[in-house]
Every structure is written in C-alpha cells, then in structure tokens.
N, CA, C and O of each residue as an XYZ file, in Angstrom:
596
protein
N     -70.154    198.002     78.166
C     -69.530    198.796     79.212
C     -69.488    200.254     78.776
O     -69.108    200.562     77.646
N     -69.874    201.136     79.667
C     -69.801    202.564     79.386
C     -68.335    202.992     79.431
O     -67.598    202.657     80.359
N     -67.945    203.721     78.428
C     -66.604    204.314     78.410
C     -66.719    205.809     78.695
O     -67.740    206.444     78.429
N     -65.641    206.341     79.243
C     -65.517    207.776     79.409
C     -64.543    208.222     78.330
O     -63.363    207.872     78.359
N     -65.053    209.006     77.368
C     -64.332    209.274     76.131
C     -63.978    210.765     76.014
O     -64.796    211.641     76.296
N     -62.754    211.018     75.596
C     -62.298    212.354     75.259
C     -62.097    212.364     73.761
O     -61.254    211.635     73.240
N     -62.874    213.195     73.054
C     -62.717    213.332     71.607
C     -61.779    214.497     71.364
O     -62.116    215.649     71.640
N     -60.599    214.190     70.844
C     -59.607    215.196     70.497
C     -59.751    215.479     69.017
O     -59.632    214.566     68.200
N     -60.004    216.723     68.658
C     -60.203    217.059     67.264
C     -60.006    218.544     67.081
O     -59.516    219.238     67.972
N     -60.393    219.022     65.914
C     -60.267    220.425     65.579
C     -61.593    221.138     65.712
O     -62.648    220.534     65.518
N     -61.550    222.411     66.038
C     -62.769    223.224     66.043
C     -63.387    223.251     64.662
O     -64.593    223.455     64.524
N     -62.569    223.047     63.635
C     -63.035    223.118     62.265
C     -63.543    221.784     61.727
O     -64.029    221.730     60.598
N     -63.443    220.716     62.500
C     -63.835    219.404     62.007
C     -65.369    219.263     62.080
O     -65.926    219.224     63.177
N     -66.048    219.189     60.940
C     -67.509    219.126     60.952
C     -68.069    217.783     61.468
O     -69.260    217.678     61.759
N     -67.203    216.764     61.579
C     -67.668    215.455     62.047
C     -67.673    215.344     63.586
O     -68.262    214.414     64.137
N     -67.019    216.289     64.273
C     -66.913    216.182     65.722
C     -68.268    216.138     66.417
O     -68.469    215.275     67.272
N     -69.209    217.028     66.092
C     -70.510    216.965     66.793
C     -71.252    215.652     66.588
O     -71.852    215.132     67.528
N     -71.221    215.107     65.375
C     -71.969    213.868     65.158
C     -71.294    212.699     65.839
O     -71.990    211.782     66.277
N     -69.967    212.678     65.952
C     -69.293    211.609     66.691
C     -69.646    211.686     68.166
O     -69.954    210.665     68.781
N     -69.607    212.875     68.740
C     -69.972    213.046     70.153
C     -71.394    212.559     70.372
O     -71.657    211.828     71.327
N     -72.306    212.951     69.506
C     -73.717    212.550     69.635
C     -73.870    211.021     69.537
O     -74.602    210.423     70.326
N     -73.193    210.402     68.591
C     -73.329    208.954     68.411
C     -72.734    208.204     69.590
O     -73.307    207.211     70.039
N     -71.594    208.659     70.101
C     -70.997    208.002     71.276
C     -71.959    208.070     72.473
O     -72.113    207.096     73.209
N     -72.591    209.211     72.654
C     -73.535    209.367     73.761
C     -74.774    208.498     73.535
O     -75.294    207.892     74.472
N     -75.239    208.441     72.294
C     -76.387    207.601     71.985
C     -76.089    206.144     72.316
O     -76.993    205.400     72.696
N     -74.840    205.732     72.177
C     -74.439    204.364     72.466
C     -74.100    204.157     73.947
O     -73.608    203.096     74.330
N     -74.359    205.150     74.759
C     -74.227    204.975     76.204
C     -72.907    205.379     76.824
O     -72.659    205.085     77.993
N     -72.040    206.059     76.050
C     -70.748    206.482     76.600
C     -70.832    207.896     77.139
O     -71.624    208.711     76.665
N     -70.017    208.173     78.125
C     -69.913    209.529     78.673
C     -68.792    210.235     77.900
O     -67.661    209.751     77.856
N     -69.115    211.374     77.295
C     -68.181    212.026     76.388
C     -67.919    213.477     76.805
O     -68.841    214.249     77.065
N     -66.627    213.817     76.857
C     -66.259    215.211     77.061
C     -66.289    215.887     75.702
O     -65.631    215.445     74.760
N     -67.059    216.962     75.609
C     -67.193    217.721     74.364
C     -66.606    219.105     74.578
O     -67.191    219.941     75.266
N     -65.428    219.343     73.975
C     -64.753    220.622     74.181
C     -65.549    221.797     73.634
O     -65.311    222.939     74.026
N     -66.491    221.532     72.732
C     -67.317    222.632     72.215
C     -68.450    222.997     73.162
O     -68.990    224.102     73.104
N     -68.803    222.062     74.031
C     -69.889    222.290     75.008
C     -69.519    221.717     76.359
O     -70.230    220.861     76.887
N     -68.397    222.186     76.934
C     -68.058    221.653     78.254
C     -69.126    222.006     79.276
O     -69.627    223.130     79.309
N     -69.459    221.047     80.094
C     -70.495    221.255     81.126
C     -71.813    221.704     80.523
O     -72.587    222.407     81.173
N     -72.080    221.297     79.265
C     -73.343    221.588     78.621
C     -73.501    223.007     78.087
O     -74.580    223.378     77.625
N     -72.446    223.796     78.147
C     -72.524    225.197     77.700
C     -71.808    225.365     76.389
O     -70.786    224.725     76.142
N     -72.353    226.245     75.527
C     -71.653    226.583     74.295
C     -70.331    227.272     74.631
O     -70.227    228.022     75.602
N     -69.352    227.000     73.821
C     -68.023    227.526     74.069
C     -67.362    227.869     72.744
O     -67.570    227.183     71.744
N     -66.566    228.931     72.739
C     -65.749    229.264     71.579
C     -64.323    228.816     71.902
O     -63.988    228.541     73.054
N     -63.500    228.748     70.868
C     -62.088    228.460     71.143
C     -61.517    229.625     71.951
O     -61.942    230.770     71.795
N     -60.569    229.323     72.796
C     -59.973    230.359     73.627
C     -59.356    231.444     72.763
O     -59.364    232.618     73.133
N     -58.818    231.053     71.608
C     -58.176    232.037     70.732
C     -59.236    232.954     70.103
O     -59.000    234.146     69.904
N     -60.393    232.383     69.798
C     -61.475    233.192     69.253
C     -61.971    234.178     70.322
O     -62.237    235.344     70.028
N     -62.091    233.691     71.568
C     -62.541    234.581     72.639
C     -61.546    235.704     72.897
O     -61.935    236.823     73.231
N     -60.278    235.405     72.744
C     -59.251    236.436     72.969
C     -58.936    237.229     71.717
O     -58.073    238.107     71.728
N     -59.646    236.915     70.624
C     -59.477    237.598     69.339
C     -58.020    237.496     68.849
O     -57.421    238.481     68.417
N     -57.479    236.288     68.930
C     -56.112    236.022     68.504
C     -56.124    235.502     67.075
O     -56.808    234.529     66.758
N     -55.362    236.157     66.227
C     -55.183    235.660     64.862
C     -54.091    234.599     64.935
O     -53.021    234.836     65.495
N     -54.365    233.443     64.372
C     -53.462    232.305     64.529
C     -52.223    232.414     63.636
O     -51.264    231.676     63.860
N     -52.202    233.277     62.661
C     -51.040    233.432     61.792
C     -50.349    234.755     62.066
O     -50.993    235.734     62.442
N     -49.071    234.779     61.882
C     -48.316    236.014     62.023
C     -47.899    236.330     63.452
O     -47.484    237.454     63.735
N     -48.000    235.372     64.349
C     -47.537    235.595     65.724
C     -46.100    235.145     65.857
O     -45.651    234.210     65.194
N     -45.397    235.832     66.727
C     -44.014    235.474     67.025
C     -43.911    235.059     68.475
O     -44.873    235.187     69.233
N     -42.741    234.559     68.868
C     -42.529    233.965     70.182
C     -43.098    234.722     71.342
O     -43.798    234.138     72.169
N     -42.824    236.011     71.439
C     -43.313    236.783     72.581
C     -44.833    236.892     72.570
O     -45.468    236.843     73.624
N     -45.419    237.040     71.383
C     -46.883    237.103     71.278
C     -47.510    235.799     71.751
O     -48.495    235.800     72.489
N     -46.929    234.697     71.319
C     -47.440    233.371     71.709
C     -47.330    233.207     73.226
O     -48.272    232.764     73.885
N     -46.164    233.570     73.768
C     -45.964    233.442     75.230
C     -46.987    234.272     75.993
O     -47.512    233.835     77.017
N     -47.269    235.479     75.485
C     -48.240    236.355     76.141
C     -49.631    235.735     76.152
O     -50.301    235.744     77.184
N     -50.069    235.202     75.033
C     -51.386    234.598     74.959
C     -51.478    233.326     75.803
O     -52.503    233.073     76.435
N     -50.409    232.529     75.812
C     -50.427    231.310     76.626
C     -50.488    231.632     78.116
O     -50.962    230.823     78.914
N     -49.999    232.831     78.489
C     -50.013    233.220     79.887
C     -51.306    233.908     80.293
O     -51.481    234.251     81.462
N     -52.217    234.114     79.346
C     -53.484    234.775     79.644
C     -54.298    233.911     80.602
O     -54.323    232.692     80.434
N     -54.959    234.488     81.589
C     -55.741    233.707     82.545
C     -56.789    232.804     81.890
O     -57.020    231.690     82.360
N     -57.425    233.270     80.813
C     -58.438    232.434     80.154
C     -57.782    231.204     79.512
O     -58.334    230.105     79.568
N     -56.606    231.389     78.902
C     -55.901    230.243     78.304
C     -55.522    229.238     79.377
O     -55.681    228.032     79.188
N     -55.031    229.723     80.485
C     -54.642    228.811     81.591
C     -55.880    228.112     82.180
O     -55.811    226.936     82.537
N     -56.991    228.818     82.280
C     -58.233    228.235     82.783
C     -58.701    227.111     81.847
O     -59.043    226.019     82.301
N     -58.713    227.390     80.548
C     -59.145    226.371     79.583
C     -58.218    225.169     79.596
O     -58.678    224.031     79.514
N     -56.923    225.408     79.698
C     -55.980    224.299     79.771
C     -56.298    223.405     80.976
O     -56.333    222.181     80.846
N     -56.529    224.007     82.137
C     -56.867    223.228     83.323
C     -58.157    222.428     83.129
O     -58.250    221.284     83.574
N     -59.148    223.024     82.469
C     -60.403    222.324     82.198
C     -60.177    221.092     81.315
O     -60.718    220.018     81.577
N     -59.378    221.265     80.277
C     -59.074    220.133     79.389
C     -58.274    219.074     80.138
O     -58.537    217.879     80.004
N     -57.303    219.511     80.922
C     -56.483    218.568     81.663
C     -57.325    217.783     82.673
O     -57.128    216.580     82.846
N     -58.255    218.460     83.331
C     -59.145    217.763     84.266
C     -60.021    216.757     83.529
O     -60.202    215.633     83.998
N     -60.560    217.147     82.388
C     -61.390    216.230     81.608
C     -60.561    215.016     81.160
O     -61.051    213.887     81.182
N     -59.314    215.251     80.755
C     -58.488    214.125     80.317
C     -58.187    213.167     81.462
O     -58.058    211.963     81.241
N     -58.074    213.681     82.668
C     -57.773    212.813     83.819
C     -58.934    211.898     84.157
O     -58.739    210.901     84.852
N     -60.133    212.204     83.691
C     -61.316    211.455     84.059
C     -61.752    210.415     83.018
O     -62.719    209.690     83.252
N     -61.064    210.327     81.881
C     -61.491    209.426     80.824
C     -60.640    208.151     80.785
O     -59.554    208.088     81.362
N     -61.170    207.135     80.085
C     -60.405    205.916     79.872
C     -60.048    205.716     78.405
O     -59.237    204.854     78.067
N     -60.660    206.518     77.539
C     -60.466    206.370     76.079
C     -60.389    207.736     75.419
O     -61.099    208.672     75.785
N     -59.487    207.820     74.417
C     -59.395    209.008     73.595
C     -59.635    208.635     72.151
O     -59.139    207.616     71.672
N     -60.394    209.458     71.462
C     -60.561    209.303     70.026
C     -59.995    210.537     69.379
O     -60.508    211.639     69.572
N     -58.927    210.359     68.601
C     -58.326    211.440     67.841
C     -59.023    211.462     66.503
O     -58.752    210.626     65.642
N     -59.917    212.410     66.324
C     -60.730    212.500     65.113
C     -60.048    213.439     64.126
O     -59.915    214.637     64.377
N     -59.624    212.884     63.015
C     -58.919    213.655     61.981
C     -59.909    214.249     61.014
O     -60.996    213.696     60.849
N     -59.583    215.351     60.367
C     -58.341    216.117     60.559
C     -58.358    216.862     61.873
O     -59.398    217.331     62.335
N     -57.192    216.958     62.457
C     -57.035    217.610     63.752
C     -55.693    218.348     63.783
O     -54.767    218.018     63.042
N     -55.616    219.320     64.627
C     -54.391    220.111     64.725
C     -53.423    219.597     65.777
O     -53.562    218.492     66.301
N     -52.465    220.416     66.058
C     -51.392    220.027     66.983
C     -51.924    219.787     68.395
O     -51.509    218.833     69.053
N     -52.823    220.627     68.866
C     -53.316    220.450     70.233
C     -53.992    219.091     70.399
O     -53.765    218.405     71.396
N     -54.810    218.703     69.444
C     -55.503    217.421     69.546
C     -54.490    216.275     69.526
O     -54.670    215.282     70.231
N     -53.432    216.402     68.729
C     -52.410    215.366     68.690
C     -51.646    215.299     70.010
O     -51.295    214.214     70.474
N     -51.388    216.468     70.618
C     -50.738    216.479     71.926
C     -51.636    215.832     72.955
O     -51.168    215.050     73.782
N     -52.928    216.146     72.918
C     -53.869    215.554     73.861
C     -53.866    214.006     73.733
O     -53.831    213.291     74.735
N     -53.904    213.517     72.487
C     -53.916    212.063     72.267
C     -52.625    211.431     72.802
O     -52.666    210.381     73.443
N     -51.490    212.067     72.540
C     -50.229    211.540     73.041
C     -50.149    211.588     74.552
O     -49.632    210.662     75.176
N     -50.643    212.635     75.136
C     -50.675    212.758     76.590
C     -51.524    211.630     77.193
O     -51.127    210.982     78.162
N     -52.689    211.416     76.599
C     -53.573    210.364     77.132
C     -52.963    208.970     76.939
O     -53.094    208.119     77.819
N     -52.312    208.728     75.826
C     -51.632    207.441     75.637
C     -50.544    207.274     76.678
O     -50.356    206.183     77.216
N     -49.827    208.351     76.963
C     -48.805    208.305     78.011
C     -49.344    207.986     79.382
O     -48.634    207.442     80.228
N     -50.617    208.328     79.607
C     -51.288    207.979     80.868
C     -51.830    206.573     80.844
O     -52.438    206.133     81.820
N     -51.629    205.851     79.751
C     -52.085    204.457     79.673
C     -53.523    204.312     79.175
O     -54.111    203.239     79.309
N     -54.093    205.363     78.609
C     -55.462    205.278     78.109
C     -55.493    204.678     76.715
O     -54.497    204.736     75.994
N     -56.626    204.102     76.325
C     -56.825    203.643     74.942
C     -56.927    204.871     74.062
O     -57.572    205.857     74.417
N     -56.273    204.797     72.896
C     -56.364    205.901     71.931
C     -56.630    205.300     70.557
O     -55.873    204.468     70.057
N     -57.726    205.751     69.969
C     -58.096    205.363     68.614
C     -57.956    206.591     67.715
O     -58.373    207.692     68.076
N     -57.365    206.383     66.545
C     -57.269    207.444     65.550
C     -58.320    207.159     64.487
O     -58.385    206.049     63.960
N     -59.128    208.138     64.175
C     -60.170    207.970     63.180
C     -59.943    208.990     62.076
O     -60.030    210.199     62.290
N     -59.650    208.470     60.888
C     -59.463    209.315     59.708
C     -60.774    209.430     58.965
O     -61.854    209.318     59.546
N     -60.663    209.651     57.700
C     -61.848    209.755     56.868
C     -61.515    209.365     55.451
O     -60.480    209.757     54.912
N     -62.387    208.596     54.855
C     -62.178    208.254     53.443
C     -62.471    209.474     52.570
O     -62.187    209.445     51.372
N     -63.025    210.533     53.130
C     -63.408    211.703     52.376
C     -62.357    212.822     52.427
O     -62.387    213.734     51.601
N     -61.442    212.758     53.379
C     -60.434    213.798     53.532
C     -59.067    213.279     53.148
O     -58.723    212.132     53.434
N     -58.298    214.120     52.506
C     -56.910    213.769     52.223
C     -56.144    213.879     53.532
O     -56.119    214.937     54.161
N     -55.527    212.793     53.932
C     -54.797    212.761     55.203
C     -53.344    212.405     54.928
O     -53.037    211.633     54.020
N     -52.493    212.959     55.698
C     -51.079    212.642     55.623
C     -50.807    211.460     56.537
O     -51.176    211.513     57.711
N     -50.182    210.403     56.058
C     -49.867    209.290     56.963
C     -48.814    209.707     57.969
O     -47.816    210.330     57.607
N     -49.024    209.378     59.192
C     -48.100    209.692     60.261
C     -47.625    208.389     60.891
O     -48.427    207.642     61.452
N     -46.352    208.119     60.803
C     -45.789    206.892     61.351
C     -46.113    206.725     62.834
O     -46.361    205.609     63.289
N     -46.116    207.801     63.576
C     -46.320    207.725     65.025
C     -47.755    207.371     65.408
O     -48.027    207.148     66.588
N     -48.674    207.314     64.457
C     -50.004    206.812     64.773
C     -49.905    205.365     65.217
O     -50.828    204.860     65.856
N     -48.818    204.683     64.899
C     -48.634    203.301     65.348
C     -48.479    203.207     66.880
O     -48.603    202.122     67.448
N     -48.213    204.332     67.539
C     -48.124    204.342     68.990
C     -49.501    204.200     69.647
O     -49.612    203.860     70.825
N     -50.535    204.466     68.863
C     -51.885    204.391     69.383
C     -52.470    202.991     69.165
O     -51.848    202.150     68.516
N     -53.648    202.750     69.700
C     -54.209    201.399     69.706
C     -54.730    200.933     68.337
O     -54.471    199.805     67.919
N     -55.446    201.790     67.666
C     -56.045    201.389     66.377
C     -56.234    202.607     65.495
O     -56.331    203.729     65.992
N     -56.287    202.392     64.175
C     -56.585    203.422     63.201
C     -57.793    202.954     62.402
O     -57.836    201.815     61.937
N     -58.773    203.840     62.247
C     -59.980    203.529     61.480
C     -60.196    204.574     60.406
O     -59.944    205.759     60.624
N     -60.663    204.139     59.243
C     -60.958    205.063     58.155
C     -62.302    205.739     58.314
O     -62.511    206.835     57.792
N     -63.196    205.115     59.013
C     -64.522    205.679     59.311
C     -64.826    205.480     60.784
O     -64.539    204.424     61.348
N     -65.405    206.495     61.406
C     -65.660    206.307     62.822
C     -66.743    205.247     63.075
O     -66.808    204.678     64.165
N     -67.581    204.986     62.086
C     -68.576    203.952     62.252
C     -67.925    202.576     62.499
O     -68.495    201.727     63.186
N     -66.733    202.372     61.933
C     -66.019    201.102     62.116
C     -65.365    200.980     63.490
O     -64.942    199.890     63.874
N     -65.280    202.050     64.215
C     -64.621    202.057     65.513
C     -65.499    201.547     66.642
O     -64.993    201.083     67.664
N     -66.810    201.629     66.466
C     -67.700    201.305     67.580
C     -67.577    199.880     68.058
O     -67.650    199.630     69.261
N     -67.391    198.925     67.139
C     -67.190    197.550     67.590
C     -65.945    197.404     68.423
O     -65.926    196.657     69.401
N     -64.890    198.123     68.037
C     -63.640    198.069     68.805
C     -63.825    198.599     70.212
O     -63.229    198.077     71.154
N     -64.656    199.643     70.370
C     -64.918    200.168     71.720
C     -65.474    199.067     72.604
O     -65.108    198.967     73.775
N     -66.351    198.242     72.059
C     -66.926    197.140     72.836
C     -65.960    195.962     72.946
O     -65.803    195.391     74.025
N     -65.304    195.590     71.826
C     -64.441    194.436     71.820
C     -63.216    194.623     72.686
O     -62.736    193.658     73.281
N     -62.701    195.826     72.775
C     -61.487    196.079     73.558
C     -61.757    196.220     75.057
O     -60.830    196.452     75.833
N     -62.994    196.085     75.458
C     -63.324    196.172     76.898
C     -62.584    195.145     77.729
O     -62.185    195.419     78.861
N     -62.402    193.969     77.169
C     -61.806    192.874     77.945
C     -60.294    192.898     78.004
O     -59.699    192.123     78.753
N     -59.658    193.765     77.239
C     -58.199    193.794     77.188
C     -57.607    194.491     78.401
O     -56.386    194.602     78.514
C-alpha cells in the first residue's frame, strides 16, 4: 500500500535526503520540506537572514509574524493534513518534534527513527508514538506490516 509520508527532521540532518529518496523508491508519496513541489528551498530563517541565537521575545515574535514565515507554516500545515504517516528522523529540532506531535494528535501513524551513529537523548514521550527504530532501514517492514492495523 502506498503511504503518504511526512518526514519531520532537521535541515542539518544528512540522512533526510536519502530517507526521502528510499521511501519514494519503495512507492510512497513523500513531502520533502527541502524540495516542496519539486523546488529547492532554504529554511525560512535562512531566507530571512535570521540568526538563531541571541534573539529575544520581541525579535522572535517579529520573525514569526513575517509573511514568509506564515506562508511556510501554511505550506507545512497543508502537507501535514494530506499524509497518513509521519517519520520523525533524529536528530531533529523542536519544530520537527512539534510536527510529529501534531500529526499524532490527528491520529496519524508516527515512527521515530534514531541512529546507531548519533548520540541521542532518550525522551520518555517518544512512547506516545507508534514505534522507535535505531535504523531507518528497519522501519520499512513496519510501514508495510502496519497497513492492516
């Protein structure tokens, strides 16, 4: 069965492109935040030339209110509304974790994929999601096996 997958991860995660490619190779439809609608994309903060450290409340509020930030948020929200599965690919930041929680709240399947190569902090709340995998290669059987649930 083809799944519609949202990969929630970090712009800095080097495994994100290969996971997206492998999911597509296996016949799944995947939203790729780095290439939405097939176009190259930078992070909204990079496009707005926002330094992520040293910001205070008013600065953050100003950037969140920027039309480009609101546009990107709507694009991500629309993509999330169209999927049935989320893969939280670690390491990932706060936004990816919020996306995964949001999707779980919508009743979508959520898989957390860590890495045997990265030091990861255990998070108790990962138990709220459907499964945790140490390698994304081990997750593919679950994508097929969980179809009937």
